[in-house]
Coordinates of C-alpha atoms and ligand atoms in Angstrom, one line a residue:
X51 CA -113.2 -36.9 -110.7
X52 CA -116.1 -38.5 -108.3
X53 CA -119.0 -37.2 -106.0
X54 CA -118.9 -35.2 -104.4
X55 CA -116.7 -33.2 -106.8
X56 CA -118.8 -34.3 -109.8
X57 CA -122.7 -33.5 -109.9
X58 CA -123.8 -34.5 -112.9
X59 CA -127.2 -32.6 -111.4
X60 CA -125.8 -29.2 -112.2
X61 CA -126.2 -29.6 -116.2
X62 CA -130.2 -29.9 -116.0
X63 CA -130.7 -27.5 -112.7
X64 CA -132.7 -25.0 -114.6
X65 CA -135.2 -24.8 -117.6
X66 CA -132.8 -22.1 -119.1
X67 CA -129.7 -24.6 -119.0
X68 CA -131.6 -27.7 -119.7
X69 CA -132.4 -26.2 -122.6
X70 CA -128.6 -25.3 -123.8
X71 CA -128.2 -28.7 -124.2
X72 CA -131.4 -30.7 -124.9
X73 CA -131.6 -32.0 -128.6
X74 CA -134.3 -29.4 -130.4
X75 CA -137.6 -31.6 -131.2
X76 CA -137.8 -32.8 -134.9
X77 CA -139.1 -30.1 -137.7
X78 CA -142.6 -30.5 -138.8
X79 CA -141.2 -31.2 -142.1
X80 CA -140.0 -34.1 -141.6
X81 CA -143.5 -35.8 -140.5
X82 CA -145.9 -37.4 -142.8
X83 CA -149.7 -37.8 -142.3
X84 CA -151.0 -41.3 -143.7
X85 CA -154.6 -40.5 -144.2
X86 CA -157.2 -42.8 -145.3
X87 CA -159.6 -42.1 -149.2
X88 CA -162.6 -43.4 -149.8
X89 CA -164.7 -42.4 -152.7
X90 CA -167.9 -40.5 -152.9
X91 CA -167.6 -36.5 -152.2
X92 CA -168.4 -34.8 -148.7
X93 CA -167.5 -38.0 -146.5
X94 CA -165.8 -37.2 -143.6
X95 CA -166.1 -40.5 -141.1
X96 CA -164.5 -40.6 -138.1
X97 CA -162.6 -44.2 -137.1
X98 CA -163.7 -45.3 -133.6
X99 CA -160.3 -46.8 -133.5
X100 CA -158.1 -44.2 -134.2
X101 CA -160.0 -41.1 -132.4
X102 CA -158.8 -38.1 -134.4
X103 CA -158.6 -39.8 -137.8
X104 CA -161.5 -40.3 -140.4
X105 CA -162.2 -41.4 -143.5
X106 CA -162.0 -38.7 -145.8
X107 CA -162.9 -38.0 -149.9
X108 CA -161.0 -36.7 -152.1
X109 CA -162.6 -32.7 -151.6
X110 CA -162.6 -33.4 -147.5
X111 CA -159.0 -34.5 -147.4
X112 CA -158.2 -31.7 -149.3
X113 CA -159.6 -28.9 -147.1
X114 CA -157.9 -31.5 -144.2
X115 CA -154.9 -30.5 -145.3
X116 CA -155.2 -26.6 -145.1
X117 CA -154.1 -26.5 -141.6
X118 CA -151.5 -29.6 -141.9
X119 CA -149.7 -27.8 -144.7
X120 CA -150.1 -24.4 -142.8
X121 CA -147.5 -26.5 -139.9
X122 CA -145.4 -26.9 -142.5
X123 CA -145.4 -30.9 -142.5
X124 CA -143.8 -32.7 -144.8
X125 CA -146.1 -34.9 -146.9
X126 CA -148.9 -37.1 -146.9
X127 CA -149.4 -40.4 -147.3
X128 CA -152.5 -42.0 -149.2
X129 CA -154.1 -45.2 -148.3
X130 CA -156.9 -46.0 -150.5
X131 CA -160.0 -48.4 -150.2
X132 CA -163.1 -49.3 -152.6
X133 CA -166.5 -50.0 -152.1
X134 CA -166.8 -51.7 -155.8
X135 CA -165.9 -55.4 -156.3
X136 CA -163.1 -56.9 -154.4
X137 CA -161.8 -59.5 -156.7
X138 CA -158.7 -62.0 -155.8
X139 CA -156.1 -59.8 -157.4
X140 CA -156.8 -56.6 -156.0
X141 CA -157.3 -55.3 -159.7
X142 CA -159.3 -52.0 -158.1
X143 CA -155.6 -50.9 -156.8
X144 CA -154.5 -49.5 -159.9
X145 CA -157.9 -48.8 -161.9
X146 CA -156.7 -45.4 -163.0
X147 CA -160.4 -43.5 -161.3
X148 CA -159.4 -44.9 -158.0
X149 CA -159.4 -43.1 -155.0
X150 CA -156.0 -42.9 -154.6
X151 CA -155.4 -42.5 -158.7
X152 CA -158.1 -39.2 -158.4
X153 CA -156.6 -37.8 -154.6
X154 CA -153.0 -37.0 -155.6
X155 CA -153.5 -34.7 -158.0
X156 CA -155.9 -32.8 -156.8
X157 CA -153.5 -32.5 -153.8
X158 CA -150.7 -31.6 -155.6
X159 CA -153.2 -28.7 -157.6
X160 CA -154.2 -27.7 -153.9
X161 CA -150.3 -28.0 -152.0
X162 CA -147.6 -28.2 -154.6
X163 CA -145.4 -28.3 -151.9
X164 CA -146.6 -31.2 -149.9
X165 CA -145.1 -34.3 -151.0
X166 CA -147.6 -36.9 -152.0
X167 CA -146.6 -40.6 -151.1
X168 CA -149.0 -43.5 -152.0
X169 CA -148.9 -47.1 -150.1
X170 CA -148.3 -49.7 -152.6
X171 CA -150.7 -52.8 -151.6
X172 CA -153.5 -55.3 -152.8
X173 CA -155.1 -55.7 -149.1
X174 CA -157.6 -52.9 -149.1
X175 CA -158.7 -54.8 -152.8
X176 CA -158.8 -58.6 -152.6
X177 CA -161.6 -60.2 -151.5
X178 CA -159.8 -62.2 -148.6
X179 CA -157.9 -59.5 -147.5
X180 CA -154.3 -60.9 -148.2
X181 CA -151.6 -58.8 -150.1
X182 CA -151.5 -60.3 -152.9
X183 CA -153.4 -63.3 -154.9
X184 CA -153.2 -66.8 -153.5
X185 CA -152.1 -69.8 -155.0
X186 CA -153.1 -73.8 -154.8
X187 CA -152.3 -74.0 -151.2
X188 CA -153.6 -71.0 -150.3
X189 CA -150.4 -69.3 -150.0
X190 CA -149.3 -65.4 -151.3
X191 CA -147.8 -66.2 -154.5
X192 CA -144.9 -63.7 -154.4
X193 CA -144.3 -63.4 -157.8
X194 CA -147.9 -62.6 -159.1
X195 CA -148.4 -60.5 -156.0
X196 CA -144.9 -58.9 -157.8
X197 CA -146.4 -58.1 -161.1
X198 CA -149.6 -56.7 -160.2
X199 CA -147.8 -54.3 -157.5
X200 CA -145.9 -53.1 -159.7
X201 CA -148.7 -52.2 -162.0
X202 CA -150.9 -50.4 -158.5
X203 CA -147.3 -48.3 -158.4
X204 CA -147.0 -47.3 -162.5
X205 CA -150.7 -45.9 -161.7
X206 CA -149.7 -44.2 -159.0
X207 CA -146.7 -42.5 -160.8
X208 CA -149.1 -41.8 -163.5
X209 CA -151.0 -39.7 -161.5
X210 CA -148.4 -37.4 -160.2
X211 CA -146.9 -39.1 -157.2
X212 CA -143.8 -37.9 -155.7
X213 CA -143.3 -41.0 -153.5
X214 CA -144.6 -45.2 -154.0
X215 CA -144.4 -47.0 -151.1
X216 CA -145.1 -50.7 -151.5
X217 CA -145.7 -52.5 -148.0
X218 CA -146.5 -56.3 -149.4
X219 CA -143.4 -57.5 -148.1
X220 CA -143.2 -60.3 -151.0
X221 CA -139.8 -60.7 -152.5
X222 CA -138.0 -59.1 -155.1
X223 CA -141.6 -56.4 -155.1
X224 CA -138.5 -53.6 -155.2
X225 CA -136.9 -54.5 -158.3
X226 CA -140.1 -55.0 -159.8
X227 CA -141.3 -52.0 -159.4
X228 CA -138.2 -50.0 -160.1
X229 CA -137.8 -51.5 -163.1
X230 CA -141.6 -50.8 -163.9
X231 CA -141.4 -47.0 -163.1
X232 CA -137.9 -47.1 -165.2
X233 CA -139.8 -48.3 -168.1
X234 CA -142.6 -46.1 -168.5
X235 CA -140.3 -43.1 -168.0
X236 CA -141.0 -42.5 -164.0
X237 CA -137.8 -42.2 -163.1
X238 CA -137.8 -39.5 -161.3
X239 CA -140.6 -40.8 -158.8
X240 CA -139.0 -42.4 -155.7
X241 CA -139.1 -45.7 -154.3
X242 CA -140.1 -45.8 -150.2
X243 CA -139.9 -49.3 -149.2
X244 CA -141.7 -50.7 -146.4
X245 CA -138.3 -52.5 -145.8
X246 CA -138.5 -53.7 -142.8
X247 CA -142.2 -54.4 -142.0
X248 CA -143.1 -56.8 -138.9
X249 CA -145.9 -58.8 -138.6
X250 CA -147.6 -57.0 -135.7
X251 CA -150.2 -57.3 -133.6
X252 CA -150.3 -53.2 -133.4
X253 CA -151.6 -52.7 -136.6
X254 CA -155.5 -53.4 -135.4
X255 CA -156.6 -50.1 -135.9
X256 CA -155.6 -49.5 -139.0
X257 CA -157.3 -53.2 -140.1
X258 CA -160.2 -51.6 -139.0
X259 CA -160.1 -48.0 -140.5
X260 CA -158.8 -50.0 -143.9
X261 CA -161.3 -52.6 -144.0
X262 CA -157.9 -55.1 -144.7
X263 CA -157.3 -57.6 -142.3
X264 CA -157.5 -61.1 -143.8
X265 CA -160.6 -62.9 -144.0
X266 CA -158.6 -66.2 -143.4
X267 CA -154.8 -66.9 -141.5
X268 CA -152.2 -64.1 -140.6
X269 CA -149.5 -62.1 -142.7
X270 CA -146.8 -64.5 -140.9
X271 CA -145.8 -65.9 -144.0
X272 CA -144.9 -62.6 -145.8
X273 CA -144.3 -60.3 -142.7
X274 CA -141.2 -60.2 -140.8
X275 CA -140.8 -62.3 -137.9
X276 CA -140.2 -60.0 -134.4
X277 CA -138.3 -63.1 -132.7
X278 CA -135.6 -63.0 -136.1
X279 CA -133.4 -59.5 -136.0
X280 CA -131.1 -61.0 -138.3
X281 CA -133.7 -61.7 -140.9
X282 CA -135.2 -58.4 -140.7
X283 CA -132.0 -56.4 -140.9
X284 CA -131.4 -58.7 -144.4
X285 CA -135.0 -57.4 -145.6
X286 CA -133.8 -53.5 -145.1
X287 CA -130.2 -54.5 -147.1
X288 CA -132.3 -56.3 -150.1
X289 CA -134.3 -53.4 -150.4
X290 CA -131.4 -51.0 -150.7
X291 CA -129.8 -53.6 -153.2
X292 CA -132.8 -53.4 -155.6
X293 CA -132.9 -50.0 -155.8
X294 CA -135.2 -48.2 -153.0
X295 CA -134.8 -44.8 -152.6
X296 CA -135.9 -44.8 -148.6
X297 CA -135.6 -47.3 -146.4
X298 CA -138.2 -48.3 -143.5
X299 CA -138.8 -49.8 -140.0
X300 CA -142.9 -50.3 -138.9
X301 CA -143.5 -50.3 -136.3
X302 CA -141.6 -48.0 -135.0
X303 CA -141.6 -47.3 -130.7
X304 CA -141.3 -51.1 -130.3
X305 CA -138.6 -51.6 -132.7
X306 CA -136.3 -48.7 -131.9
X307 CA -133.5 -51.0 -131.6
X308 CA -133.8 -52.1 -135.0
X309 CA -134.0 -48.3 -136.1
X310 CA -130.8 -47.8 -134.5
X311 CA -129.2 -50.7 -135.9
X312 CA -130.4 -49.9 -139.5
X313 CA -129.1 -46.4 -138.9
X314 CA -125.5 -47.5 -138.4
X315 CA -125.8 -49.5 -141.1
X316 CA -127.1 -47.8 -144.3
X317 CA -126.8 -44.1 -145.8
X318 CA -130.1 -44.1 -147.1
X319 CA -132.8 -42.4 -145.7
X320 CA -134.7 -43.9 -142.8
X321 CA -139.0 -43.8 -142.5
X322 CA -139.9 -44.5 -139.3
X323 CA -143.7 -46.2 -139.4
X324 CA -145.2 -44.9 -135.6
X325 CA -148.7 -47.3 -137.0
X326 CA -151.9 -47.2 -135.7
X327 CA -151.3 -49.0 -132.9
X328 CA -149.0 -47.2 -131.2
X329 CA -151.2 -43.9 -131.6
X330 CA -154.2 -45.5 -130.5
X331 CA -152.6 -47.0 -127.2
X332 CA -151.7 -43.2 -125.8
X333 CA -154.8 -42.2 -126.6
X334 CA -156.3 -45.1 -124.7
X335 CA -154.2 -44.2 -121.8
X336 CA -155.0 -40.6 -122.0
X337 CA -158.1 -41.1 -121.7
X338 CA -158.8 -43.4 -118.9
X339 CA -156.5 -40.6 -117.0
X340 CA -153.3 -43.0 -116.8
X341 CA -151.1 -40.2 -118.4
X342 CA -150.9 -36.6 -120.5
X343 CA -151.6 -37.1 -124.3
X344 CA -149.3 -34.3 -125.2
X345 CA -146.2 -34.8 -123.1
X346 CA -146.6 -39.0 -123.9
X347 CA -147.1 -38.1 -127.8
X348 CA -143.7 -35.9 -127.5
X349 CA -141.6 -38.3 -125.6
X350 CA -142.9 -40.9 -128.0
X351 CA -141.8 -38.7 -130.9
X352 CA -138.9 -37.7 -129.8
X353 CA -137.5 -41.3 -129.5
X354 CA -138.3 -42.1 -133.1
X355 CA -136.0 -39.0 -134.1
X356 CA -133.2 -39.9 -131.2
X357 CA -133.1 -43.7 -132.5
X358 CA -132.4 -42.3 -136.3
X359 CA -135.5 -42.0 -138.3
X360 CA -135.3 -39.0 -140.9
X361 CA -139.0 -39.3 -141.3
X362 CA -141.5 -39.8 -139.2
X363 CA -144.7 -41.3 -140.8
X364 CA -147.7 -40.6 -137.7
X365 CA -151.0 -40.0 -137.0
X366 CA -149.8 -37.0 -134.9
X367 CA -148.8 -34.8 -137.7
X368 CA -151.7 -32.8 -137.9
X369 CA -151.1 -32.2 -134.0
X370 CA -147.8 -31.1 -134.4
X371 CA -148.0 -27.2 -133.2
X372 CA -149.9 -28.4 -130.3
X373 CA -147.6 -31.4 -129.4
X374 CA -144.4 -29.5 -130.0
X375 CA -145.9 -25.6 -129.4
X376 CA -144.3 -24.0 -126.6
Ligands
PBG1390 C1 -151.1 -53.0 -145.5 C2 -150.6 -52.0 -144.5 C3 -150.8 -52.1 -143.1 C4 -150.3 -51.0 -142.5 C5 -149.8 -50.2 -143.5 N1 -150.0 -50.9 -144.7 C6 -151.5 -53.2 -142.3 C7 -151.0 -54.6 -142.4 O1 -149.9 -54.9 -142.9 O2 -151.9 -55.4 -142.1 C8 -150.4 -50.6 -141.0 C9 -150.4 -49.2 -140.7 C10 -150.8 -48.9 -139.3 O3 -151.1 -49.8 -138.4 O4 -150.9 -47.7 -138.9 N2 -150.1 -53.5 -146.3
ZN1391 ZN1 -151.1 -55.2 -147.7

């Protein structure tokens, strides 16, 4: 059949039809909030790059999350920062009083049902901001980075995880830390690899909220390269052959192809990272009057969940009723 017989027009004439066949938007549970600890008690700071996100301690992200878990989201996940001594290892990352060491369990006393995911790095904890200690040349040296990551994660288990997600991107850090949880009896705790993690220019914002950008050269040497697909598909299959639990793609809206190719490719479950970045931008927009906040945070959303993602880690989660609320 052609035009004029066929009018494809008639399936979206109305609201009521449209919405027959529209795809339903995802459920809150499966977004995560990545939220940002910092010690001290009563601190609530906003981030001027990231409007809508702050700083929080351990008792202000806790009452935070009243109203998130009230939406029903799915999880959380921790970020943590010190204001101590940043040494070249990073060794504040799994000091057992850290932020991030005290904050999950007093969320899981407060939310038993949220599921608490900790990012597994050295950046927010080095003194030059890499993530992981530097060798001779001034290069990550992947397999010390290795050791001590696996060590930030056994702390993290210890303190009642459900989720560690390590995002160094050095080689074999999946393994490592498999094996490290495996020894000390976590096996039950899951493994969310940062699989594959770009080296972006859209994760300013974050640098800033985190204090973690690199005092010297770029992440180029550990990060994936956006001009090599190949290469970054093969980071996502090694990280399923060592052993992770979840796989992920960060960023997310620009790589939506690589989402969809992942998809096809694996039966694990897929994190999509929507990073600072990509939140800030709308907002941006929004604000200078070039567009909706609501209706571009939707659309945005909704093409992570189209693309494949079975998790959507965002800055929006706390927004969700009012993004998605009729
Ligand atoms: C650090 C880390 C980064 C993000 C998550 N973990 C920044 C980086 O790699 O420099 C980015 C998150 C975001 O931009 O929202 N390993
Ligand atoms: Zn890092």
């Amino acid at each position: 059949m052609r035009f004029p017989e066929l009018r494809l027009r008639r399936l979206r004439r109305t609201p009521a039809i449209r919405r027959l066949f529209d795809a339903p938007p995802p459920p809150p549970a499966k977004f995560v909030w990545p939220v940002f600890v910092v010690e001290g008690e009563g601190r609530c700071e906003p981030i001027a790059a990231m409007p809508g996100q702050s700083r929080l301690s351990v008792d202000e992200l806790v009452r935070a999350l009243e109203p998130v878990a009230s939406q029903g989201i799915g999880g959380v996940l921790l970020f943590g920062q010190t204001e101590g001594e940043k040494d070249a290892g990073g060794s504040g990352a799994f000091d057992e009083r850290g932020v991030v060491q005290r904050a999950v369990p007093a969320i899981k006393r407060a939310f038993p049902d949220l599921v608490v995911m900790t990012d597994v790095c050295l950046c927010a904890y080095t003194a030059h901001g890499h993530c992981g200690p530097l060798d001779r040349q001034g290069q990550v040296d992947n397999d010390a980075a290795v050791g001590l990551l696996a060590r930030v994660a056994v702390s993290h288990a210890a303190a009642g995880a459900d989720v560690v997600a390590p995002s160094a991107m050095m080689d074999g850090q999946v393994q490592a830390i498999r094996a490290a949880l495996d020894e000390n009896a976590f096996d039950q705790t899951l493994l969310m690899a940062y699989s594959t993690k770009f080296a972006s220019s859209m994760y300013g914002p974050f640098r800033d909220a985190e204090n973690s950008a690199p005092s010297a050269g770029d992440r180029k040497g550990y990060q994936a390269s956006y001009g090599n697909l190949r290469a970054a598909l093969r980071e996502s299959d090694f990280d399923e052959d060592e052993g992770a639990d979840i796989l992920m793609v960060k960023p997310a809206l620009f790589y939506l192809d690589v989402l969809a190719r992942l998809r096809e490719r694996t039966e694990l479950p897929l994190a999509a990272y929507n990073v600072s970045g990509e939140y800030s931008m709308l907002i941006a927009a929004a604000e200078r009057g070039w567009g909706d906040l609501r209706a571009m945070a939707r659309e945005s959303l909704m093409a992570l969940d189209r693309a494949g993602a079975d998790l959507l880690l965002s800055y929006w989660a706390p927004r969700y009723r009012e993004i998605f609320g009729a």
